[in-house]
Amino acid sequence: MNPLYSTYPVHIENSLTGAKEQLVPVSEGRIGMYVCGPTVYSDVHLGNARTFTSFDFIFRYLSHLGYKVRYVRNITDAGHLENDADEGEDKIAKKARLEQLEPMEIVQRYTVDFHKVMDRLGALPPSIEPTATGHIVEQIEMTQAIIDKGWAYESNGSVYFDVDAYNRDGGDYGVLSGRKMDELQSGSRALDGQEEKRNPADFALWKKASPAHIMRWPSPWSVGFPGWHLECSAMSTKYLGEEFDIHGGGMDLKFPHHECEIAQNTATSGKKGAKYWLHANMLTLNGKRMSKSTGNTILPGELFSGNNPLLAKGFRPSVVRFFMMQAHYSSVLDFSNEALLAAEKGHDKLLAAWSKLQGLEASGSGDFDLQAWIDKCYQSLSDNFNSPILIAHLFEAIKLINQNEGSIALSASDLSVFKEKMNAFVFDILGLQMEEGGSAHSEALDKAMDLVIELRAKARENKDWGTADLIRDQLSAAGIKLKDGAEGTSYEI
Ligand code: AMP
Ligand code: ZN
């Protein structure tokens, strides 16, 4: 039998060409995918989580189609400086200094947090998760290779990529972002250390460590540390080769991070690294990009518990994932309590229909064209991973499920194919999760809790403090916390 990927060939929007192209893997049946991982100096916020969830969905779909996917997502544990620039303090070292901890304690704490959050959001672990500090040797080798080609130079113990020399020799720095050299030169800010560079557009491959910089390694040029852009080139080449299939990250990484990666890869091997460069769009809050540096963030943990003034209540991780999947990965998605409430309704309706489907009997064929529906679902996914269109098709299927009580207008063999495909789309590909007891359970709990909260309010109205306290304390002992707010009382487990 043909693998699913040949029945439903994937088309992918390639930032490198600006076009939708058919995915033709470097090696038949195999996909190498690299995604820039988190810089582990603080809790991942919901925006970061959106990008990683988008690529988890893409990983899940490609695997489902029958590709053997090697998915590499790194951990940036050194070299990422403040303001994403070539100067300033290392983000991890700064946090370590403020908290009087070892940098590796910071790395450990936030790597563990990141894994927990992604696990709750139903993301599968990548095949390889390399760290920047574990690949210093490879980064030094790559820097040397670029110096040997004449496209990098040493200056005061640091090494910079020579953008002018590279482009003069036929290089195409600017190919991804579309930026022209004169814009790049005038656009670079006057930062400390710029005097080491021949051209303001040049970027660091290796930086000499100042006496205060504690994360440092010996190299032929100085005791120092690698440039942030270089890490991803070194690690993707090591695990996926000089030419692989997909490179992903958030839109904000397109320039300069990915532009620099492409230049480094091409300077070293003559190849750009990935054939297809994919960018997940931003999650916004109040219309502005969710960003750690501006403090405009919500943490996934706050969303799960409801512990944030922007939220009326907590949301299950699978609901949060559904909220993300309702938008195409390349569209901006704005966060709000209302949007989450709407997503919760849709999520619970979908999972309730799935639960109902499990108990339905086949009543013989009706007019639902199952094969046409399956084709539409796959075609939407193969069309640049269009999850919102897939979800629209799943809602058509809900109508069929809810048409009759107890039975469904499908033949017995179609019913079993239908169930199998619903499982694949809802759980294996979208990555939703059926909480213990199912969605019906949580709806029932919500209703029961509404009643308990009302009884407690009545007790308080009657100044029956004993009963009110008893309710609160007994719930607390059972792990349910009541939260009194301006909008009334809510609960969190
Ligand atoms: P960082 O840890 O800062 O390197 O970011 C990790 C990933 O999160 C990168 O791929 C970023 O592009 C992505 N990212 C950062 N902010 C947002 C946002 N508001 N929405 C979506 N992705 C984001
Ligand atoms: Zn990267």
JSON list of N, CA, C and O and ligand atoms in Angstrom, two decimals, residues 36-39 45 47-48 50-52 80 249-253 281-283 289-290, ligand 1:
[
{"chain": "A", "resi": 36, "resn": "CYS", "atom": "N", "xyz": [14.27, 25.85, 16.53]},
{"chain": "A", "resi": 36, "resn": "CYS", "atom": "CA", "xyz": [15.03, 26.59, 17.55]},
{"chain": "A", "resi": 36, "resn": "CYS", "atom": "C", "xyz": [14.30, 26.46, 18.89]},
{"chain": "A", "resi": 36, "resn": "CYS", "atom": "O", "xyz": [13.11, 26.80, 18.98]},
{"chain": "A", "resi": 37, "resn": "GLY", "atom": "N", "xyz": [15.01, 25.98, 19.88]},
{"chain": "A", "resi": 37, "resn": "GLY", "atom": "CA", "xyz": [14.40, 25.73, 21.18]},
{"chain": "A", "resi": 37, "resn": "GLY", "atom": "C", "xyz": [14.44, 26.95, 22.08]},
{"chain": "A", "resi": 37, "resn": "GLY", "atom": "O", "xyz": [14.89, 28.03, 21.67]},
{"chain": "A", "resi": 38, "resn": "PRO", "atom": "N", "xyz": [14.00, 26.79, 23.32]},
{"chain": "A", "resi": 38, "resn": "PRO", "atom": "CA", "xyz": [13.92, 27.95, 24.22]},
{"chain": "A", "resi": 38, "resn": "PRO", "atom": "C", "xyz": [15.28, 28.34, 24.80]},
{"chain": "A", "resi": 38, "resn": "PRO", "atom": "O", "xyz": [16.17, 27.50, 24.91]},
{"chain": "A", "resi": 39, "resn": "THR", "atom": "N", "xyz": [15.39, 29.61, 25.15]},
{"chain": "A", "resi": 39, "resn": "THR", "atom": "CA", "xyz": [16.52, 30.06, 25.96]},
{"chain": "A", "resi": 39, "resn": "THR", "atom": "C", "xyz": [16.06, 29.92, 27.40]},
{"chain": "A", "resi": 39, "resn": "THR", "atom": "O", "xyz": [15.10, 30.59, 27.81]},
{"chain": "A", "resi": 45, "resn": "HIS", "atom": "N", "xyz": [6.60, 31.43, 28.27]},
{"chain": "A", "resi": 45, "resn": "HIS", "atom": "CA", "xyz": [5.27, 32.05, 28.29]},
{"chain": "A", "resi": 45, "resn": "HIS", "atom": "C", "xyz": [4.41, 31.41, 27.21]},
{"chain": "A", "resi": 45, "resn": "HIS", "atom": "O", "xyz": [4.88, 30.56, 26.43]},
{"chain": "A", "resi": 47, "resn": "GLY", "atom": "N", "xyz": [3.24, 32.47, 24.51]},
{"chain": "A", "resi": 47, "resn": "GLY", "atom": "CA", "xyz": [3.69, 32.72, 23.12]},
{"chain": "A", "resi": 47, "resn": "GLY", "atom": "C", "xyz": [4.74, 31.70, 22.71]},
{"chain": "A", "resi": 47, "resn": "GLY", "atom": "O", "xyz": [4.63, 31.07, 21.65]},
{"chain": "A", "resi": 48, "resn": "ASN", "atom": "N", "xyz": [5.74, 31.50, 23.56]},
{"chain": "A", "resi": 48, "resn": "ASN", "atom": "CA", "xyz": [6.75, 30.47, 23.27]},
{"chain": "A", "resi": 48, "resn": "ASN", "atom": "C", "xyz": [6.06, 29.12, 23.06]},
{"chain": "A", "resi": 48, "resn": "ASN", "atom": "O", "xyz": [6.34, 28.39, 22.12]},
{"chain": "A", "resi": 50, "resn": "ARG", "atom": "N", "xyz": [3.14, 28.49, 22.12]},
{"chain": "A", "resi": 50, "resn": "ARG", "atom": "CA", "xyz": [2.40, 28.39, 20.86]},
{"chain": "A", "resi": 50, "resn": "ARG", "atom": "C", "xyz": [3.32, 27.92, 19.73]},
{"chain": "A", "resi": 50, "resn": "ARG", "atom": "O", "xyz": [2.97, 27.05, 18.95]},
{"chain": "A", "resi": 51, "resn": "THR", "atom": "N", "xyz": [4.50, 28.54, 19.65]},
{"chain": "A", "resi": 51, "resn": "THR", "atom": "CA", "xyz": [5.42, 28.14, 18.58]},
{"chain": "A", "resi": 51, "resn": "THR", "atom": "C", "xyz": [5.79, 26.66, 18.70]},
{"chain": "A", "resi": 51, "resn": "THR", "atom": "O", "xyz": [5.74, 25.92, 17.73]},
{"chain": "A", "resi": 52, "resn": "PHE", "atom": "N", "xyz": [6.10, 26.23, 19.92]},
{"chain": "A", "resi": 52, "resn": "PHE", "atom": "CA", "xyz": [6.51, 24.82, 20.08]},
{"chain": "A", "resi": 52, "resn": "PHE", "atom": "C", "xyz": [5.33, 23.87, 19.84]},
{"chain": "A", "resi": 52, "resn": "PHE", "atom": "O", "xyz": [5.52, 22.76, 19.34]},
{"chain": "A", "resi": 80, "resn": "HIS", "atom": "N", "xyz": [23.09, 33.48, 24.33]},
{"chain": "A", "resi": 80, "resn": "HIS", "atom": "CA", "xyz": [21.99, 34.37, 23.92]},
{"chain": "A", "resi": 80, "resn": "HIS", "atom": "C", "xyz": [22.07, 35.62, 24.80]},
{"chain": "A", "resi": 80, "resn": "HIS", "atom": "O", "xyz": [21.75, 35.57, 25.98]},
{"chain": "A", "resi": 249, "resn": "GLY", "atom": "N", "xyz": [10.79, 27.97, 13.60]},
{"chain": "A", "resi": 249, "resn": "GLY", "atom": "CA", "xyz": [10.97, 28.87, 14.75]},
{"chain": "A", "resi": 249, "resn": "GLY", "atom": "C", "xyz": [9.87, 29.92, 14.66]},
{"chain": "A", "resi": 249, "resn": "GLY", "atom": "O", "xyz": [9.07, 29.92, 13.71]},
{"chain": "A", "resi": 250, "resn": "GLY", "atom": "N", "xyz": [9.83, 30.80, 15.64]},
{"chain": "A", "resi": 250, "resn": "GLY", "atom": "CA", "xyz": [8.85, 31.88, 15.61]},
{"chain": "A", "resi": 250, "resn": "GLY", "atom": "C", "xyz": [9.25, 32.93, 14.58]},
{"chain": "A", "resi": 250, "resn": "GLY", "atom": "O", "xyz": [10.42, 33.05, 14.22]},
{"chain": "A", "resi": 251, "resn": "MET", "atom": "N", "xyz": [8.26, 33.69, 14.14]},
{"chain": "A", "resi": 251, "resn": "MET", "atom": "CA", "xyz": [8.45, 34.72, 13.12]},
{"chain": "A", "resi": 251, "resn": "MET", "atom": "C", "xyz": [9.56, 35.71, 13.51]},
{"chain": "A", "resi": 251, "resn": "MET", "atom": "O", "xyz": [10.26, 36.23, 12.65]},
{"chain": "A", "resi": 252, "resn": "ASP", "atom": "N", "xyz": [9.67, 35.99, 14.81]},
{"chain": "A", "resi": 252, "resn": "ASP", "atom": "CA", "xyz": [10.67, 36.97, 15.25]},
{"chain": "A", "resi": 252, "resn": "ASP", "atom": "C", "xyz": [12.10, 36.45, 15.07]},
{"chain": "A", "resi": 252, "resn": "ASP", "atom": "O", "xyz": [13.05, 37.22, 15.20]},
{"chain": "A", "resi": 253, "resn": "LEU", "atom": "N", "xyz": [12.25, 35.17, 14.75]},
{"chain": "A", "resi": 253, "resn": "LEU", "atom": "CA", "xyz": [13.60, 34.63, 14.55]},
{"chain": "A", "resi": 253, "resn": "LEU", "atom": "C", "xyz": [14.06, 34.71, 13.09]},
{"chain": "A", "resi": 253, "resn": "LEU", "atom": "O", "xyz": [15.21, 34.42, 12.77]},
{"chain": "A", "resi": 281, "resn": "ASN", "atom": "N", "xyz": [3.55, 32.14, 13.60]},
{"chain": "A", "resi": 281, "resn": "ASN", "atom": "CA", "xyz": [3.27, 33.55, 13.90]},
{"chain": "A", "resi": 281, "resn": "ASN", "atom": "C", "xyz": [3.06, 33.78, 15.40]},
{"chain": "A", "resi": 281, "resn": "ASN", "atom": "O", "xyz": [2.96, 32.84, 16.18]},
{"chain": "A", "resi": 282, "resn": "MET", "atom": "N", "xyz": [2.97, 35.03, 15.74]},
{"chain": "A", "resi": 282, "resn": "MET", "atom": "CA", "xyz": [3.01, 35.44, 17.15]},
{"chain": "A", "resi": 282, "resn": "MET", "atom": "C", "xyz": [1.66, 35.31, 17.85]},
{"chain": "A", "resi": 282, "resn": "MET", "atom": "O", "xyz": [0.61, 35.54, 17.25]},
{"chain": "A", "resi": 283, "resn": "LEU", "atom": "N", "xyz": [1.74, 34.99, 19.11]},
{"chain": "A", "resi": 283, "resn": "LEU", "atom": "CA", "xyz": [0.59, 35.09, 19.99]},
{"chain": "A", "resi": 283, "resn": "LEU", "atom": "C", "xyz": [0.64, 36.50, 20.56]},
{"chain": "A", "resi": 283, "resn": "LEU", "atom": "O", "xyz": [1.70, 36.96, 21.01]},
{"chain": "A", "resi": 289, "resn": "ARG", "atom": "N", "xyz": [2.60, 41.80, 20.77]},
{"chain": "A", "resi": 289, "resn": "ARG", "atom": "CA", "xyz": [3.32, 40.53, 20.86]},
{"chain": "A", "resi": 289, "resn": "ARG", "atom": "C", "xyz": [3.56, 40.16, 22.31]},
{"chain": "A", "resi": 289, "resn": "ARG", "atom": "O", "xyz": [3.99, 40.99, 23.11]},
{"chain": "A", "resi": 290, "resn": "MET", "atom": "N", "xyz": [3.25, 38.91, 22.65]},
{"chain": "A", "resi": 290, "resn": "MET", "atom": "CA", "xyz": [3.56, 38.45, 24.00]},
{"chain": "A", "resi": 290, "resn": "MET", "atom": "C", "xyz": [5.07, 38.34, 24.11]},
{"chain": "A", "resi": 290, "resn": "MET", "atom": "O", "xyz": [5.71, 37.68, 23.29]},
{"chain": "B", "resi": 1, "resn": "AMP", "atom": "P1", "xyz": [13.25, 32.30, 23.08]},
{"chain": "B", "resi": 1, "resn": "AMP", "atom": "O1", "xyz": [13.26, 31.42, 24.29]},
{"chain": "B", "resi": 1, "resn": "AMP", "atom": "O2", "xyz": [13.12, 33.75, 23.39]},
{"chain": "B", "resi": 1, "resn": "AMP", "atom": "O3", "xyz": [14.44, 32.01, 22.18]},
{"chain": "B", "resi": 1, "resn": "AMP", "atom": "O4", "xyz": [11.94, 31.93, 22.25]},
{"chain": "B", "resi": 1, "resn": "AMP", "atom": "C1", "xyz": [11.54, 30.62, 22.00]},
{"chain": "B", "resi": 1, "resn": "AMP", "atom": "C2", "xyz": [10.58, 30.55, 20.82]},
{"chain": "B", "resi": 1, "resn": "AMP", "atom": "O5", "xyz": [9.36, 31.23, 21.11]},
{"chain": "B", "resi": 1, "resn": "AMP", "atom": "C3", "xyz": [11.13, 31.19, 19.54]},
{"chain": "B", "resi": 1, "resn": "AMP", "atom": "O6", "xyz": [10.85, 30.33, 18.44]},
{"chain": "B", "resi": 1, "resn": "AMP", "atom": "C4", "xyz": [10.35, 32.48, 19.43]},
{"chain": "B", "resi": 1, "resn": "AMP", "atom": "O7", "xyz": [10.21, 32.88, 18.09]},
{"chain": "B", "resi": 1, "resn": "AMP", "atom": "C5", "xyz": [9.02, 32.07, 20.01]},
{"chain": "B", "resi": 1, "resn": "AMP", "atom": "N1", "xyz": [8.20, 33.20, 20.50]},
{"chain": "B", "resi": 1, "resn": "AMP", "atom": "C6", "xyz": [8.58, 34.24, 21.28]},
{"chain": "B", "resi": 1, "resn": "AMP", "atom": "N2", "xyz": [7.54, 35.10, 21.52]},
{"chain": "B", "resi": 1, "resn": "AMP", "atom": "C7", "xyz": [6.46, 34.56, 20.88]},
{"chain": "B", "resi": 1, "resn": "AMP", "atom": "C8", "xyz": [5.08, 34.95, 20.74]},
{"chain": "B", "resi": 1, "resn": "AMP", "atom": "N3", "xyz": [4.59, 36.04, 21.32]},
{"chain": "B", "resi": 1, "resn": "AMP", "atom": "N4", "xyz": [4.27, 34.14, 20.00]},
{"chain": "B", "resi": 1, "resn": "AMP", "atom": "C9", "xyz": [4.74, 33.02, 19.42]},
{"chain": "B", "resi": 1, "resn": "AMP", "atom": "N5", "xyz": [6.03, 32.60, 19.51]},
{"chain": "B", "resi": 1, "resn": "AMP", "atom": "C10", "xyz": [6.88, 33.36, 20.23]}
]
